[in-house]
CSV table of C-alpha atoms in Angstrom, one decimal:
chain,number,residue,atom,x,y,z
A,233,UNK,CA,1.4,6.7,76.0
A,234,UNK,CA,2.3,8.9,78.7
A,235,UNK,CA,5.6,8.0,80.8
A,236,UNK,CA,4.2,7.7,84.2
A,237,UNK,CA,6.4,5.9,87.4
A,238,UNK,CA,6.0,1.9,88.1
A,239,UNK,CA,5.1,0.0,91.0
A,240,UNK,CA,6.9,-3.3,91.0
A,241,UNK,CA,6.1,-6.5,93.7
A,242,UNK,CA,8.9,-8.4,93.5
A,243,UNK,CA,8.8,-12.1,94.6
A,244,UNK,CA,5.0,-12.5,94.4
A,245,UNK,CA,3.7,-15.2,93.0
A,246,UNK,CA,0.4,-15.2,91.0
A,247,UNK,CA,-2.9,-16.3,92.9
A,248,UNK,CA,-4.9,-19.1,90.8
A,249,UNK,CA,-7.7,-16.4,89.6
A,250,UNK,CA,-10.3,-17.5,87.7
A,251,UNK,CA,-10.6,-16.8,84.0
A,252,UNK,CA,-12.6,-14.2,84.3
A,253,UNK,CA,-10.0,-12.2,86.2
A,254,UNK,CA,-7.1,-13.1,83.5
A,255,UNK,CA,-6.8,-11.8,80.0
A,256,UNK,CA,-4.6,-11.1,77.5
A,257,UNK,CA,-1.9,-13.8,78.0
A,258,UNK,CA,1.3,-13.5,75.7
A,259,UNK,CA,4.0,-15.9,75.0
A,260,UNK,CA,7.9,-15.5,73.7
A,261,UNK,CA,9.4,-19.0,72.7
A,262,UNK,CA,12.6,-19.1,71.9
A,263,UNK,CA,15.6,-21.3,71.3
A,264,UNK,CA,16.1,-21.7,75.3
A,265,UNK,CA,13.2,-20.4,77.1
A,266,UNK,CA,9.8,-19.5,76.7
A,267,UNK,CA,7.9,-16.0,78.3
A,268,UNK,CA,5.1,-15.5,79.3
A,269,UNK,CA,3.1,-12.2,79.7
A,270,UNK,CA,0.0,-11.7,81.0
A,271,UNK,CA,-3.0,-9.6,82.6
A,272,UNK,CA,-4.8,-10.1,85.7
A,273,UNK,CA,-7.7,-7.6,87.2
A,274,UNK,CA,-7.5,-6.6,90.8
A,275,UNK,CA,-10.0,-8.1,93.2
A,276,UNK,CA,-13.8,-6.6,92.8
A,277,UNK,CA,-12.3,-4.5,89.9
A,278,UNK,CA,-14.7,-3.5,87.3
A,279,UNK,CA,-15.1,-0.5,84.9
A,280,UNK,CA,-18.3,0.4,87.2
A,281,UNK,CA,-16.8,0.0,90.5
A,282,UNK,CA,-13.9,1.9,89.8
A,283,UNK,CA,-14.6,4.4,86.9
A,284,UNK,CA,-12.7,7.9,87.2
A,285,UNK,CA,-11.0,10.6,85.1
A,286,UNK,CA,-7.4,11.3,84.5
A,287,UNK,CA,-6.1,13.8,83.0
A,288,UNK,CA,-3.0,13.9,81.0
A,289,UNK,CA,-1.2,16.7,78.6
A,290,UNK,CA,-4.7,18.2,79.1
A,291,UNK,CA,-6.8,15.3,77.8
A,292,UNK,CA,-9.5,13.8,80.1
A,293,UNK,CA,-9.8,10.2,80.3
A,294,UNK,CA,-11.7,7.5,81.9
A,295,UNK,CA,-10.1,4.3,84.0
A,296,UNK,CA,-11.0,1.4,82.3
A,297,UNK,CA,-9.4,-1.5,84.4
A,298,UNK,CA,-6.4,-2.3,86.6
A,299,UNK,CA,-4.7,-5.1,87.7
A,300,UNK,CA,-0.7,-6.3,86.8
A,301,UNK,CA,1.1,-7.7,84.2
A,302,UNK,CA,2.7,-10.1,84.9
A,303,UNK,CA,5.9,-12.0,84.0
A,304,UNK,CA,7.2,-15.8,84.1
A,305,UNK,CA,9.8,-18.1,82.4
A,306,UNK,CA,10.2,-21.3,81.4
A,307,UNK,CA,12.7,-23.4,79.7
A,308,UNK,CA,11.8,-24.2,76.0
A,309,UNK,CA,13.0,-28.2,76.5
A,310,UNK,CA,10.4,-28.1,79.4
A,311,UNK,CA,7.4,-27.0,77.2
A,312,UNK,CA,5.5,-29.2,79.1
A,313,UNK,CA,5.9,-27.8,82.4
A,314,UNK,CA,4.8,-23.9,80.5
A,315,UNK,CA,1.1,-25.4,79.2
A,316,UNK,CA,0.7,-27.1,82.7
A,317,UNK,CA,1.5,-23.8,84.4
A,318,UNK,CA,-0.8,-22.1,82.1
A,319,UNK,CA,-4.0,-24.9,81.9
A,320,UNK,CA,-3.7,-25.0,86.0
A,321,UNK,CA,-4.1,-21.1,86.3
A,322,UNK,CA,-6.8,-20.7,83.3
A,323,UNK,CA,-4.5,-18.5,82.0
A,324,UNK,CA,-5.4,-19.3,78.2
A,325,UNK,CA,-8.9,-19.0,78.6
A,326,UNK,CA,-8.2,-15.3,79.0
A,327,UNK,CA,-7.0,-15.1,75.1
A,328,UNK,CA,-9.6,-13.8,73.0
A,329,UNK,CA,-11.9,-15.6,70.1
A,330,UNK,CA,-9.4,-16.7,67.0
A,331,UNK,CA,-10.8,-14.5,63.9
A,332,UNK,CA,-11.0,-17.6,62.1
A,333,UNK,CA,-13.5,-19.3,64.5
A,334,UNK,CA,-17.1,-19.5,63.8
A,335,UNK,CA,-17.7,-20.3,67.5
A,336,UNK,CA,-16.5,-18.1,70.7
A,337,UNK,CA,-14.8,-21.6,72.0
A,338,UNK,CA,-11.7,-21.2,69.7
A,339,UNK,CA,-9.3,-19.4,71.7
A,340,UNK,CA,-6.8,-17.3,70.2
A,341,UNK,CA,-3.2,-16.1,72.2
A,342,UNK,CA,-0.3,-14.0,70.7
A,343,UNK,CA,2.8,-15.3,70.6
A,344,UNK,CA,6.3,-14.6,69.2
A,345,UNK,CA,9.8,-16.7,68.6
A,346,UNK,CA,10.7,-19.2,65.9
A,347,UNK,CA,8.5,-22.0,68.7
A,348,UNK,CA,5.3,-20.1,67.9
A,349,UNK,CA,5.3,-21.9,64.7
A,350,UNK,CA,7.5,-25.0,66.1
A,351,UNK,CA,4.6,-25.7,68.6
A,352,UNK,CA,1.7,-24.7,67.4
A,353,UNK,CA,0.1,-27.7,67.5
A,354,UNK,CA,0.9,-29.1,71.0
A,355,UNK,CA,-0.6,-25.9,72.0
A,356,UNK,CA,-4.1,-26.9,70.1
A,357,UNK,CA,-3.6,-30.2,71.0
A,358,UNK,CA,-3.4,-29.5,75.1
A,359,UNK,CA,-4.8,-26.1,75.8
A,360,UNK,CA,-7.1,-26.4,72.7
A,361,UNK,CA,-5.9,-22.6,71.9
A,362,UNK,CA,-4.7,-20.9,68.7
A,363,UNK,CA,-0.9,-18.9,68.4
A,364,UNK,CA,-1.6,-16.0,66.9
A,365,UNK,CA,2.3,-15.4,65.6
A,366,UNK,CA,3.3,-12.0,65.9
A,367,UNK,CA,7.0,-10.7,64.4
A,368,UNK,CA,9.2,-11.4,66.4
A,369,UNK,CA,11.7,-8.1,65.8
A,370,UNK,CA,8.6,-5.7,65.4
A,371,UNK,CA,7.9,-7.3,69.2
A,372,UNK,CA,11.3,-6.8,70.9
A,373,UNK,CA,10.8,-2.9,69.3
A,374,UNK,CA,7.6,-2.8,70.9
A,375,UNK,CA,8.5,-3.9,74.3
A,376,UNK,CA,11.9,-2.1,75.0
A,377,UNK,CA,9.8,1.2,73.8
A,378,UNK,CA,7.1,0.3,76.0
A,379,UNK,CA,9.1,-0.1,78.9
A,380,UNK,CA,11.6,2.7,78.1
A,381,UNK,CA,8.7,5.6,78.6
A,382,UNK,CA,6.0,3.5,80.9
A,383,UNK,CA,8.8,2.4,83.5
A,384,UNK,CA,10.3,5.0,85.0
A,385,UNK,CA,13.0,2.9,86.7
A,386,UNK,CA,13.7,0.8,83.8
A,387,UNK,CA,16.9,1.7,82.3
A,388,UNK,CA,20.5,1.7,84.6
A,389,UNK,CA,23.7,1.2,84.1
A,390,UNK,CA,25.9,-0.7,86.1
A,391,UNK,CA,30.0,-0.7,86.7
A,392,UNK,CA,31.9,-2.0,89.7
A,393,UNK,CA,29.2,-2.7,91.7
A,394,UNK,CA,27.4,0.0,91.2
A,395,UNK,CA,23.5,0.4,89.4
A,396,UNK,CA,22.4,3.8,88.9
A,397,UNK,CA,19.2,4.3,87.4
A,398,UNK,CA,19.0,6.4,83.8
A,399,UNK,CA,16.4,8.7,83.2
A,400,UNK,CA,15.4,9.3,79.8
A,401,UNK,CA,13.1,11.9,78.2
A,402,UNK,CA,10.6,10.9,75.3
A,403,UNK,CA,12.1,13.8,73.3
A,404,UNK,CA,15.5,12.5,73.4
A,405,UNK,CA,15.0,8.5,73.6
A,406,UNK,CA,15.4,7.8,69.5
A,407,UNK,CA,17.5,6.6,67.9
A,408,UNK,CA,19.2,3.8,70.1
A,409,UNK,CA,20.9,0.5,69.5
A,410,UNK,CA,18.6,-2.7,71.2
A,411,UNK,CA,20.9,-5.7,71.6
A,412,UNK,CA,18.7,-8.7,72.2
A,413,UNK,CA,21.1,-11.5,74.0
A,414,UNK,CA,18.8,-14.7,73.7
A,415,UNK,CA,20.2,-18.0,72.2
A,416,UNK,CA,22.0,-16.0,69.8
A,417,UNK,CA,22.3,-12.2,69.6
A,418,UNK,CA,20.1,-9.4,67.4
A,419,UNK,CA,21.3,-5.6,67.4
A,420,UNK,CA,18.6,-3.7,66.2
A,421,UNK,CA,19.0,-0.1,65.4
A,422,UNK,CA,15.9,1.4,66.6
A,423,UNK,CA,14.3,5.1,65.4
A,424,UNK,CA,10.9,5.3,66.4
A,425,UNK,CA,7.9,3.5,67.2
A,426,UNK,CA,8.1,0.3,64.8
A,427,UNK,CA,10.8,2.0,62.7
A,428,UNK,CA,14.0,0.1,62.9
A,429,UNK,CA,16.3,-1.9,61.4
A,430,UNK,CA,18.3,-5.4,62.2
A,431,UNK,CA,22.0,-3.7,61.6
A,432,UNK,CA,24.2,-7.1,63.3
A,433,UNK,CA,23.8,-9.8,65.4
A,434,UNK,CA,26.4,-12.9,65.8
A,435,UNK,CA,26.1,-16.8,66.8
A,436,UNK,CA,28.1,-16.5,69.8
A,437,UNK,CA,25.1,-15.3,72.1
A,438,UNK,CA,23.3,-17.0,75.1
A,439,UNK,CA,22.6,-20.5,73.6
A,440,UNK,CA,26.4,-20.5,73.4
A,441,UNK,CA,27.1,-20.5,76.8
A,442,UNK,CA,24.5,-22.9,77.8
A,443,UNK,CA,25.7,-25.2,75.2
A,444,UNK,CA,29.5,-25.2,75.9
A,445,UNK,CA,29.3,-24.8,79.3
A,446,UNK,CA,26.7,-28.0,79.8
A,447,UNK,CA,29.5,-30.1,77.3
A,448,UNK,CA,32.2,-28.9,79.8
A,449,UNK,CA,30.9,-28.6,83.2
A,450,UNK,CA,27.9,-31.2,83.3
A,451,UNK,CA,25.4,-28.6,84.7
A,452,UNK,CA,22.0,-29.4,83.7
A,453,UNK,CA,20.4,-25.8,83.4
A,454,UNK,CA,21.0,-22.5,82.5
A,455,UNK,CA,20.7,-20.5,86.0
A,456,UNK,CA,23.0,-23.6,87.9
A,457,UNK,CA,25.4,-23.0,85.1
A,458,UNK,CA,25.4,-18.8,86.3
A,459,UNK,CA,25.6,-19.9,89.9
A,460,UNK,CA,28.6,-22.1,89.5
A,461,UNK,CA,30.6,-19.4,87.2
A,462,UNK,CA,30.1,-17.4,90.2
A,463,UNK,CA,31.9,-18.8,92.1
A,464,UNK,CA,35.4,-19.4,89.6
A,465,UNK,CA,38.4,-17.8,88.1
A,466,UNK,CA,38.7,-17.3,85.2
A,467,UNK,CA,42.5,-16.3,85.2
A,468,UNK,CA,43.2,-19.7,85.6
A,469,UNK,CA,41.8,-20.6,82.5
A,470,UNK,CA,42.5,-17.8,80.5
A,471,UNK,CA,45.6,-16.5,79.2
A,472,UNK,CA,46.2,-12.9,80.5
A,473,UNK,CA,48.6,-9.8,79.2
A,474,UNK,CA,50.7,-10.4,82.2
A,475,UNK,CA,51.3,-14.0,81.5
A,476,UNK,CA,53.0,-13.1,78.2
A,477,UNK,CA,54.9,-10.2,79.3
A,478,UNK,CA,56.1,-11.3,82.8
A,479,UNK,CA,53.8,-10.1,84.8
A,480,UNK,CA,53.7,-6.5,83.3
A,481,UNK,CA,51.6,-4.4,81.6
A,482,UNK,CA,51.7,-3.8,77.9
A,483,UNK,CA,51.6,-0.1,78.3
A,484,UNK,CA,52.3,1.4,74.9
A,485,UNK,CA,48.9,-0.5,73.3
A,486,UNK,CA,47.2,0.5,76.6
A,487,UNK,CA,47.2,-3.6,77.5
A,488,UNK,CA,47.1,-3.7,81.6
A,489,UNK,CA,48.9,-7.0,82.5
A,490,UNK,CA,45.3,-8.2,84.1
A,491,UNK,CA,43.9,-7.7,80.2
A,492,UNK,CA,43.0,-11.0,78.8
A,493,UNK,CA,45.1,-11.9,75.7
A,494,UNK,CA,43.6,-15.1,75.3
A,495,UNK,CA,40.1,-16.9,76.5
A,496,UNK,CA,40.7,-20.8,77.7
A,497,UNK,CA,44.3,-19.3,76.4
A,498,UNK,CA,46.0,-21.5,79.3
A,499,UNK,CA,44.4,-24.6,78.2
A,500,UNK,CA,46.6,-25.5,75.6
A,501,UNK,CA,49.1,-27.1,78.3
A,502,UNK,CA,49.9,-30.2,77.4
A,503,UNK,CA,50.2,-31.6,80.9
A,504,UNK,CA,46.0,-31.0,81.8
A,505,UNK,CA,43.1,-32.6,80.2
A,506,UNK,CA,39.3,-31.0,81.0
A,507,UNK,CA,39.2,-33.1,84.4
A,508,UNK,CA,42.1,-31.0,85.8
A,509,UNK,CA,40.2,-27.8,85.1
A,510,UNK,CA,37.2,-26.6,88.1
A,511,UNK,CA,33.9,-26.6,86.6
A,512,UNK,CA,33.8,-23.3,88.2
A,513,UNK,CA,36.7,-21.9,86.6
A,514,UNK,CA,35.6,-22.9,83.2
A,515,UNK,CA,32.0,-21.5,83.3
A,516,UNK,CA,33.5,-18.1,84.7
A,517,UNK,CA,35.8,-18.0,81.8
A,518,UNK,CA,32.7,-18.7,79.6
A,519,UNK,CA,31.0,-16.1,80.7
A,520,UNK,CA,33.3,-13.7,80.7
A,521,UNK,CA,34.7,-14.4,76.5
A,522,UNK,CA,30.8,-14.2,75.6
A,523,UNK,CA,30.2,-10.9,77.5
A,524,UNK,CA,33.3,-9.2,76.6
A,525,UNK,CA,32.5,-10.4,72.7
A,526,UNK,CA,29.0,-9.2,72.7
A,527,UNK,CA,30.2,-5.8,74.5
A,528,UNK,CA,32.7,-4.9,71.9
A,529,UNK,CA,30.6,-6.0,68.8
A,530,UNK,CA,27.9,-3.7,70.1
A,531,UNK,CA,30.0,-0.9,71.1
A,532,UNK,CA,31.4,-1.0,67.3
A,533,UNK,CA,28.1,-1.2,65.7
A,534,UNK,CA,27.0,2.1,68.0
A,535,UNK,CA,30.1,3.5,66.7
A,536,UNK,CA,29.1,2.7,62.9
A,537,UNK,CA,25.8,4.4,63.2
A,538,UNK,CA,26.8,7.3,65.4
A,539,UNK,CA,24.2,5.9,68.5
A,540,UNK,CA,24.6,7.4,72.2
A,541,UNK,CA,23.0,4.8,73.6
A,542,UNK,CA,23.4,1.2,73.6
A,543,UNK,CA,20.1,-1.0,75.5
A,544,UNK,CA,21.0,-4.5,76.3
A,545,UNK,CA,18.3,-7.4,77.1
A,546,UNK,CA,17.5,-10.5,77.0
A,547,UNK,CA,17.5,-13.4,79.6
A,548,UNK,CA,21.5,-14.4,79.3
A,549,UNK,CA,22.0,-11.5,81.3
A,550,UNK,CA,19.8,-12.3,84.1
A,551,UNK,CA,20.6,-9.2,86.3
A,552,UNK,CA,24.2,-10.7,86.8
A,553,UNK,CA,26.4,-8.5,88.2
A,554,UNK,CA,29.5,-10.2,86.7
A,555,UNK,CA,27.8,-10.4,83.5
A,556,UNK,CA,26.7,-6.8,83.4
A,557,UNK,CA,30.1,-5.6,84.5
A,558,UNK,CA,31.6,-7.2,81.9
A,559,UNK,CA,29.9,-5.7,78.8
A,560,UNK,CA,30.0,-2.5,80.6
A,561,UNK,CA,33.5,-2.3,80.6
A,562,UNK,CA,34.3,-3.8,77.4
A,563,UNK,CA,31.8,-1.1,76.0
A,564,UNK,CA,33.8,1.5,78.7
A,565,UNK,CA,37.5,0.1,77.2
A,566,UNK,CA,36.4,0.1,73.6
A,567,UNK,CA,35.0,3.5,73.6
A,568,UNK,CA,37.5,4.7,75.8
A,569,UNK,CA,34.8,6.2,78.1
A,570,UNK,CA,32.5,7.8,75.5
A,571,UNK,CA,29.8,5.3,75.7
A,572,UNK,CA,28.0,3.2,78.2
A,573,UNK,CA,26.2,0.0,78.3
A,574,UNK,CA,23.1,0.4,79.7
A,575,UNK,CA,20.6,-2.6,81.0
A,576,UNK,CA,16.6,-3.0,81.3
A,577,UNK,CA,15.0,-4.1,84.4
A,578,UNK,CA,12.7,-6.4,82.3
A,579,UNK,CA,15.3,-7.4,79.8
A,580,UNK,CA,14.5,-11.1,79.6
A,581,UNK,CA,10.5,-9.8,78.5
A,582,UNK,CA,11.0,-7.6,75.8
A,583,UNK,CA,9.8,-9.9,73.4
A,584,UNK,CA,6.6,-11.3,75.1
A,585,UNK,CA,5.5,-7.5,76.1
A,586,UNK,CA,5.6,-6.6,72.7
A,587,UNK,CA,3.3,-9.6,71.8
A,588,UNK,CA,1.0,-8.5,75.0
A,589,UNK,CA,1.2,-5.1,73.6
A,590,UNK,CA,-0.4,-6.4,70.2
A,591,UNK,CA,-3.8,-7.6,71.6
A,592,UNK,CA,-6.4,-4.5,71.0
A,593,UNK,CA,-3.8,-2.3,70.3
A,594,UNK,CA,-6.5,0.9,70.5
A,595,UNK,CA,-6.9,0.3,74.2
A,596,UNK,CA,-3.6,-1.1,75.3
A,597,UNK,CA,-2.0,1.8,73.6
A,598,UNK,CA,-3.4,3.9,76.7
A,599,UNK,CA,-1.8,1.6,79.3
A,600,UNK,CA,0.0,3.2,81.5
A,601,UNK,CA,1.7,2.4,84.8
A,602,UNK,CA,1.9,4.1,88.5
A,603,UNK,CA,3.6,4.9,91.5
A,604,UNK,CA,6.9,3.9,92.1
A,605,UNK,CA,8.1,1.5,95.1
A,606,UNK,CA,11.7,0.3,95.8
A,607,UNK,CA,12.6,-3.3,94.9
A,608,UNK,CA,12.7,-5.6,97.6
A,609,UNK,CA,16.4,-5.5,99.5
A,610,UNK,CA,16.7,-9.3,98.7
A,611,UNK,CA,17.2,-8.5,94.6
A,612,UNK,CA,18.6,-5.4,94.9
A,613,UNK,CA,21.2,-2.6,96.7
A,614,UNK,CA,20.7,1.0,96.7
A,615,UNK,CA,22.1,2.9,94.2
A,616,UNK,CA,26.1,3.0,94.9
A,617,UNK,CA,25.7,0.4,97.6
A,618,UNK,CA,28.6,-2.1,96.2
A,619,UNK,CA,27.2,-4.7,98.3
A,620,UNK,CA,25.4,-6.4,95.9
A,621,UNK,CA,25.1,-10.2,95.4
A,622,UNK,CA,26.3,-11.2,92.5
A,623,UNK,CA,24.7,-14.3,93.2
A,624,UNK,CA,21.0,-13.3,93.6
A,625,UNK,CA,20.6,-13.0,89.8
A,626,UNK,CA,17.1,-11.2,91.0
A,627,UNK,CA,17.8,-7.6,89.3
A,628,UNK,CA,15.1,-8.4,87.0
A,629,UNK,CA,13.1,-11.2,88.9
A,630,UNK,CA,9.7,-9.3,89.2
A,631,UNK,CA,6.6,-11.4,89.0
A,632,UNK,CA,4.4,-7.9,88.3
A,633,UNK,CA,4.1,-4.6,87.2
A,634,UNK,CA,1.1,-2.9,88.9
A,635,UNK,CA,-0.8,-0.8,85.9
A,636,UNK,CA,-4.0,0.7,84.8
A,637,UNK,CA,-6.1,1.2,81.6
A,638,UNK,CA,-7.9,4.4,80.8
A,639,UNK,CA,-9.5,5.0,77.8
A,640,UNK,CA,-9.8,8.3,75.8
C-alpha cells in the first residue's frame, strides 16, 4: 500500500444510507467499549461512473470505489445501544455471506476482542448476523501499520502543550513498540507486517481508572470521569518530593521537589476520610499514577529491546492533553531525553481497522487515502499553539477518513 496524505471530516455524523451504499462493517469489543469500523460509497459512486487510472511506483491502476471509513464508539455495558445504532443505519446488511451459509441471507461481519465470542449470540439473535472473530493482536498490528503509512498526519507527539506531527518513511518505520491502553495494557513489539511479538503488558491500564475512579468519585461513565479529572489537583492528593524534604528539591537523585514521591501518598492522614477529598482531585490523581505507570513501563520495555520509537493507542487516552503529557514526560524523565512517546490520531481504532482491514484482503490491500485537510479548530490547535483545550478530548474524535479503492 502506497503512503498517500488523508482527508479527515471531523464532527460529521453518518447519513442513514441504504445498504447498498454500506459495506464492510467491522467491530472491536472489548472489556469497556466496543468499535466500530465501517465503509460507505459516495453518492452516485459506482466503478462505471467513476473508473480511472492511477499510477503509483510506475504501476497503472484502476479506481474501484470511494467513499469513507468511518469510526464510532460505544460502551461495551451499553451493547444494546451499538446493535440499535447498527440495525437503524443497515449497517450489518453491508457484511458479506457467512462461508458457512448455504443461502446469501446469513450475514457474516468481522469482529475482534474477547466480546466477539462473549456476544456472539445476541448479535444472531438481534441483527441475525454472524461474528466472524479475527485475532485480536494480529488486528491492533494491522491497524497501527495501516494507519502509520496510509495517514500521513497520523503520528505526533505532544509535550507542554504542544502537538507536532511525525513524519515517518516506510523504509525506516520497523521495528517499533505498540502500547495498546484499553481495559488493561498490551506492548507489542512490532517488526513488520504481521510479524511481532506481545513483549509486556500490565493490569493497571484503562479499565483501572474507570473502575477506581467510579468506586471513588460516583461518576457514571468513562469520558465524565476525564472531564471531572480536568478540572483537579492532584497535589492535594498526592504526596510530592517537596513535601518530604521541606519544600526542596532532592537534587542529588535528580528528584525536583514538584516530583511525586507518592500517589494518593497524602491520604494516609488520619484526620480525612474519602468525603473530605474533591472528586476532582481524586480522578486527577488517578489519572496521573496510571499515565506515569504506563509511561515508564513502556519506556523500559523500549529500552530492553533497543526500540526508537514507542506508538501509544488505545481509547484511555482519548486525545487528552493531560493524559498525553503525562506519558510523554515520564517517557522524557526516564530516558532522560532519548526517547519520545509518540500518539496516533486514531488510537482508540486500531483494533477495529485491523478487523475492517481483514475483509477481502486482495482488494483492501490497495486502499489508499487522499488529500490532506486541517482538523476542525474546535478539536485541535496548530502545531505549537499552547492554547489547546485540554477539555475537548476531540484530538482523535473523527467520524471519517475520506479514501479510495483501486485495483491493480
Amino acid at each position: 500500500m502506497d503512503r498517500e496524505e488523508v482527508e479527515i471530516e471531523g464532527n460529521s455524523e453518518p447519513n442513514q444510507q441504504s445498504s447498498g451504499q454500506i459495506s464492510h462493517l467491522a467491530l472491536d469489543i472489548g472489556g469497556s467499549l466496543i468499535k466500530l469500523v465501517y465503509f460507505s460509497r459516495n453518492n452516485n459512486n459506482s466503478v462505471a461512473s467513476k473508473a480511472g487510472n492511477a499510477s503509483s511506483n510506475g504501476n497503472s491502476r484502476t479506481l474501484v470505489v470511494d467513499g469513507q471509513i468511518h469510526f464510532k464508539r460505544f460502551e461495551t455495558s451499553k451493547i444494546n445501544d451499538c446493535i440499535e445504532f447498527i440495525h437503524s443505519r443497515k449497517l450489518h446488511l453491508g457484511g458479506v455471506q457467512h462461508h458457512e451459509a448455504p443461502t446469501s441471507d446469513k450475514i457474516m461481519i468481522k469482529a475482534t476482542g474477547g466480546g466477539a465470542c462473549m456476544f456472539a449470540d445476541l448479535f444472531k439473535e438481534k441483527l441475525g448476523v454472524f461474528l466472524d472473530k479475527e485475532d485480536e493482536m494480529d488486528c491492533l498490528v494491522a491497524g497501527a501499520n495501516f494507519l502509520l503509512k496510509a495517514v500521513h498526519h497520523e503520528a505526533f507527539t505532544y509535550m507542554d502543550g504542544r502537538k507536532e506531527f511525525v513524519q515517518i518513511h516506510h523504509d525506516d518505520l520497523y521495528p517499533y513498540l505498540l502500547v495498546n491502553i484499553g481495559s488493561g495494557v498490551s506492548m507489542l513489539k512490532v517488526d513488520g507486517d504481521g510479524k511481532f511479538e506481545r513483549v509486556s503488558g500490565t493490569s493497571v491500564g484503562g479499565g483501572t481508572f474507570w473502575g477506581l475512579g467510579r468506586l471513588l468519585t460516583r461518576c457514571k461513565s468513562f469520558d465524565e470521569l476525564l472531564e471531572l479529572s480536568h478540572q483537579g489537583n492532584n497535589r492535594v492528593v498526592d504526596m510530592l518530593v517537596g513535601d518530604i524534604y521541606g519544600g526542596t528539591d532532592y537534587s542529588k537523585i535528580g528528584l525536583s521537589a514538584t516530583a511525586i514521591a507518592s500517589s494518593f501518598g497524602k491520604a494516609i492522614s488520619n484526620d480525612k476520610e474519602l468525603e473530605d477529598y474533591k472528586p476532582e482531585d481524586i480522578a486527577r490523581s488517578l489519572l496521573r499514577m496510571i499515565s506515569n505507570n504506563i509511561g515508564q513501563i513502556s519506556y523500559l520495555n523500549a529500552l530492553r529491546f533497543g526500540l526508537r520509537r514507542i506508538f501509544f493507542g488505545g481509547f484511555f487516552i482519548r486525545g487528552q492533553a493531560y493524559t498525553m503529557d503525562t506519558i510523554s514526560v515520564a517517557v522524557k524523565y526516564w530516558s532522560k531525553g532519548e526517547a519520545k512517546a509518540m500518539f496516533l490520531e486514531h488510537e482508540g481504532f486500531l483494533g477495529a481497522l485491523g478487523a475492517f482491514l481483514s475483509y477481502e484482503k486482495r482488494s483492501l490491500d490497495d486502499l489508499k487515502v487522499h488529500q490532506s485537510v486541517q482538523l476542525t479548530p474546535t478539536c485541535t490547535s496548530p502545531v505549537g499553539d499552547k492554547k489547546h483545550n485540554p477539555q475537548t478530548g476531540c484530538l482523535n474524535e473523527y467520524e471519517s477518513i475520506q479514501c479510495s479503492i483501486y485495483a491493480a
